Short mmCIF file of C-alpha atoms in Angstrom, two decimals:
data_model
loop_
_atom_site.label_atom_id
_atom_site.label_comp_id
_atom_site.label_asym_id
_atom_site.label_seq_id
_atom_site.Cartn_x
_atom_site.Cartn_y
_atom_site.Cartn_z
CA MET A 1 9.70 -39.47 7.90
CA VAL A 2 12.78 -37.93 6.28
CA GLN A 3 11.07 -38.00 2.89
CA TRP A 4 7.97 -36.28 4.32
CA LEU A 5 10.03 -33.50 5.91
CA SER A 6 11.91 -33.05 2.63
CA TRP A 7 8.58 -32.63 0.82
CA VAL A 8 7.42 -30.04 3.34
CA LYS A 9 10.62 -28.03 2.90
CA SER A 10 10.42 -28.04 -0.90
CA ASN A 11 6.73 -27.11 -0.75
CA GLU A 12 7.50 -24.07 1.44
CA LYS A 13 10.09 -22.95 -1.08
CA GLU A 14 7.58 -23.40 -3.88
CA ILE A 15 5.00 -21.17 -2.18
CA LEU A 16 7.48 -18.35 -1.59
CA THR A 17 8.82 -18.66 -5.14
CA ILE A 18 5.34 -18.37 -6.64
CA LEU A 19 4.58 -15.42 -4.37
CA ASP A 20 7.76 -13.69 -5.50
CA ASN A 21 6.85 -14.35 -9.14
CA LEU A 22 3.46 -12.73 -8.49
CA ALA A 23 5.18 -9.62 -7.12
CA ILE A 24 7.41 -9.54 -10.20
CA LYS A 25 4.27 -9.60 -12.37
CA ALA A 26 2.94 -6.62 -10.41
CA LYS A 27 6.16 -4.74 -11.10
CA GLU A 28 5.99 -5.60 -14.80
CA ALA A 29 2.37 -4.42 -15.01
CA SER A 30 3.16 -1.11 -13.30
CA GLU A 31 6.11 -0.50 -15.62
CA GLU A 32 3.94 -1.16 -18.66
CA LEU A 33 1.40 1.33 -17.27
CA VAL A 34 4.11 4.00 -17.09
CA GLN A 35 4.98 3.23 -20.70
CA MET A 36 1.30 3.54 -21.62
CA PHE A 37 1.08 7.01 -20.09
CA SER A 38 4.37 7.94 -21.77
CA HIS A 39 3.12 6.75 -25.17
CA ILE A 40 -0.64 7.25 -24.93
CA ASP A 41 -0.99 6.87 -28.71
CA LYS A 42 -0.04 3.20 -28.25
CA ALA A 43 -2.47 2.60 -25.39
CA SER A 44 -4.10 -0.46 -26.97
CA GLU A 45 -0.72 -2.13 -27.41
CA TYR A 46 0.24 -1.61 -23.78
CA HIS A 47 -3.19 -2.65 -22.55
CA ALA A 48 -2.80 -5.97 -24.37
CA LYS A 49 0.53 -6.54 -22.60
CA ILE A 50 -0.93 -5.63 -19.20
CA LYS A 51 -3.94 -7.87 -19.81
CA GLN A 52 -1.64 -10.84 -20.46
CA ILE A 53 0.35 -10.06 -17.32
CA GLU A 54 -2.92 -9.94 -15.36
CA ARG A 55 -3.92 -13.37 -16.68
CA ASP A 56 -0.52 -14.80 -15.77
CA ALA A 57 -0.87 -13.26 -12.31
CA ASP A 58 -4.28 -14.87 -11.84
CA ASP A 59 -2.71 -18.26 -12.59
CA LEU A 60 0.03 -17.61 -10.02
CA THR A 61 -2.50 -16.50 -7.41
CA ARG A 62 -4.54 -19.66 -7.91
CA SER A 63 -1.34 -21.71 -7.60
CA ILE A 64 -0.47 -20.02 -4.31
CA PHE A 65 -3.89 -20.75 -2.82
CA ALA A 66 -3.76 -24.33 -4.12
CA GLU A 67 -0.34 -24.89 -2.53
CA LEU A 68 -1.49 -23.38 0.76
CA ASN A 69 -4.60 -25.55 0.80
CA LYS A 70 -2.65 -28.78 0.37
CA THR A 71 0.27 -27.88 2.66
CA PHE A 72 0.19 -28.95 6.29
CA ILE A 73 3.11 -26.74 7.34
CA THR A 74 3.48 -23.29 5.74
CA PRO A 75 6.58 -21.05 5.90
CA LEU A 76 4.51 -18.24 7.47
CA ASP A 77 0.98 -18.01 8.82
CA ARG A 78 -1.40 -19.27 6.16
CA GLU A 79 -3.72 -16.27 6.52
CA ASP A 80 -0.84 -13.79 6.16
CA MET A 81 0.36 -15.42 2.96
CA GLN A 82 -3.17 -15.48 1.56
CA ARG A 83 -3.55 -11.77 2.30
CA ILE A 84 -0.22 -10.91 0.65
CA ALA A 85 -1.15 -12.89 -2.46
CA ALA A 86 -4.67 -11.45 -2.66
CA LYS A 87 -3.59 -7.83 -2.18
CA THR A 88 -0.71 -8.15 -4.66
CA ASP A 89 -3.10 -9.64 -7.20
CA ASP A 90 -5.50 -6.76 -6.49
CA VAL A 91 -2.77 -4.28 -7.48
CA ILE A 92 -2.41 -6.00 -10.84
CA ASP A 93 -6.18 -6.13 -11.32
CA PHE A 94 -6.43 -2.39 -10.72
CA ILE A 95 -3.60 -1.68 -13.15
CA GLU A 96 -5.32 -3.79 -15.81
CA GLY A 97 -8.55 -1.94 -15.11
CA ILE A 98 -6.82 1.41 -15.47
CA SER A 99 -5.24 0.47 -18.79
CA GLY A 100 -8.59 -0.85 -20.00
CA ARG A 101 -10.32 2.41 -19.11
CA ILE A 102 -7.67 4.42 -20.97
CA VAL A 103 -8.57 2.42 -24.08
CA SER A 104 -12.36 2.20 -23.65
CA TYR A 105 -12.68 5.87 -22.68
CA HIS A 106 -10.64 6.81 -25.76
CA ILE A 107 -8.14 8.86 -23.78
CA SER A 108 -5.82 10.31 -26.43
CA ILE A 109 -3.94 12.94 -24.41
CA ASN A 110 -1.97 12.03 -21.30
CA PRO A 111 -4.05 13.42 -18.38
CA PRO A 112 -2.24 15.69 -15.87
CA TYR A 113 -0.46 13.92 -12.99
CA MET A 114 -1.32 10.38 -14.17
CA LEU A 115 2.22 9.65 -15.30
CA ASP A 116 3.55 11.03 -12.01
CA ILE A 117 1.19 8.83 -10.01
CA ALA A 118 2.03 5.79 -12.15
CA LYS A 119 5.75 6.32 -11.52
CA GLU A 120 5.13 6.47 -7.77
CA LEU A 121 3.11 3.27 -8.07
CA VAL A 122 6.12 1.59 -9.70
CA ASN A 123 8.27 2.71 -6.76
CA ALA A 124 5.78 1.25 -4.28
CA ILE A 125 5.54 -2.05 -6.14
CA LYS A 126 9.32 -2.34 -6.33
CA GLU A 127 9.36 -2.09 -2.54
CA VAL A 128 6.64 -4.76 -2.36
CA GLU A 129 8.63 -7.07 -4.64
CA LEU A 130 11.79 -6.55 -2.61
CA MET A 131 10.02 -7.34 0.65
CA ILE A 132 8.31 -10.44 -0.71
CA SER A 133 11.65 -11.70 -2.05
CA ARG A 134 13.00 -11.49 1.51
CA LEU A 135 10.14 -13.28 3.24
CA LYS A 136 12.20 -16.47 3.48
CA ASN A 137 14.46 -14.64 5.95
CA VAL A 138 11.76 -12.53 7.58
CA LYS A 139 12.60 -13.77 11.09
CA ALA A 140 16.09 -12.31 10.82
CA ASP A 141 15.48 -9.31 8.55
CA LYS A 142 14.19 -6.41 10.63
CA SER A 143 15.14 -3.97 7.85
CA LEU A 144 11.85 -4.87 6.18
CA ILE A 145 10.17 -2.40 8.52
CA ASN A 146 12.08 0.41 6.79
CA HIS A 147 10.69 -0.70 3.43
CA CYS A 148 7.17 -0.73 4.89
CA ARG A 149 7.75 2.90 5.91
CA LYS A 150 8.93 3.74 2.38
CA ILE A 151 5.68 2.41 0.94
CA SER A 152 3.74 4.49 3.45
CA ASP A 153 5.67 7.59 2.35
CA ILE A 154 4.97 6.80 -1.30
CA GLU A 155 1.29 6.32 -0.54
CA HIS A 156 1.18 9.79 1.04
CA THR A 157 2.82 11.22 -2.08
CA VAL A 158 0.23 9.49 -4.27
CA ASP A 159 -2.57 10.86 -2.08
CA ASP A 160 -1.20 14.39 -2.51
CA LEU A 161 -0.94 13.95 -6.29
CA TYR A 162 -4.44 12.47 -6.41
CA ARG A 163 -5.97 15.38 -4.50
CA THR A 164 -4.15 17.91 -6.68
CA ALA A 165 -5.20 16.12 -9.88
CA VAL A 166 -8.86 15.87 -8.89
CA GLY A 167 -8.87 19.47 -7.70
CA LYS A 168 -7.55 20.63 -11.07
CA LEU A 169 -9.99 18.34 -12.84
CA PHE A 170 -12.98 20.00 -11.19
CA GLU A 171 -11.77 23.38 -12.44
CA THR A 172 -12.71 22.15 -15.92
CA THR A 173 -16.24 22.14 -17.37
CA ASP A 174 -16.47 18.94 -19.44
CA ALA A 175 -18.66 16.77 -17.19
CA ILE A 176 -18.12 13.54 -19.15
CA ASN A 177 -14.35 14.00 -19.13
CA ILE A 178 -14.43 14.73 -15.40
CA ILE A 179 -16.27 11.45 -14.73
CA LYS A 180 -13.87 9.44 -16.91
CA LEU A 181 -10.65 10.87 -15.49
CA LYS A 182 -11.82 10.87 -11.88
CA ASP A 183 -12.56 7.16 -12.25
CA ILE A 184 -8.99 6.53 -13.44
CA TYR A 185 -7.41 8.73 -10.76
CA GLU A 186 -9.37 6.86 -8.08
CA SER A 187 -8.19 3.50 -9.40
CA LEU A 188 -4.56 4.66 -9.38
CA GLU A 189 -4.94 5.83 -5.79
CA THR A 190 -6.58 2.54 -4.78
CA ALA A 191 -3.78 0.52 -6.39
CA SER A 192 -1.35 2.48 -4.21
CA ASP A 193 -3.50 1.69 -1.17
CA ARG A 194 -3.24 -2.03 -1.95
CA CYS A 195 0.57 -1.76 -1.90
CA LEU A 196 0.27 -0.27 1.57
CA ASP A 197 -2.02 -3.16 2.55
CA VAL A 198 0.76 -5.60 1.58
CA ALA A 199 3.27 -3.57 3.56
CA ASP A 200 0.99 -3.64 6.61
CA VAL A 201 0.75 -7.44 6.45
CA ILE A 202 4.52 -7.81 6.13
CA GLU A 203 5.09 -5.39 9.00
CA ASP A 204 2.75 -7.48 11.15
CA ILE A 205 4.74 -10.60 10.21
CA VAL A 206 8.05 -8.95 11.13
CA LEU A 207 6.67 -7.77 14.46
CA LYS A 208 5.47 -11.30 15.28
CA TYR A 209 9.07 -12.48 15.21
CA THR A 210 10.61 -9.48 16.98
#
């Protein structure tokens, strides 16, 4: 019995550790995206790095789901942890998609507002990583609500930047370029939305234990 309980405890720690590692991968991917927009002439190089991070993240996500499927007792509600993992992985997928479009669309000049949006995305993901790292103490850490609010504020900032960027884009006349850039702007905005999705799940978890 003691051995079984010891296994359960170590398995819980393993799940939270993998989840934290996934959030760290999201942060790394977002930081590489900022570097890509800062050095657009090296886009292919940064895309390769982001693509590798995305593959590593997929492995971590599969590990999380595998651990959850074989664990009788989970540190938090199984569905909540699955949602956090899936939404965090979505963020990385969107970032990889954005970097891929920059390369495949042959974007050679940094589009207006994209670097600004990417920097805000980094800020949001840093908040996500911080919150996930504290999930082990979620029952006692009510300050997580404040970090959820910060992500909401960042998401509003991204929305404002997105609307401004698209508005300026439609003042131009190159239809092909409009289609390409609007696609990228939308993906950046959606990546920010996924960060807010993670924050919403974590806020729900905190409120369950209030």
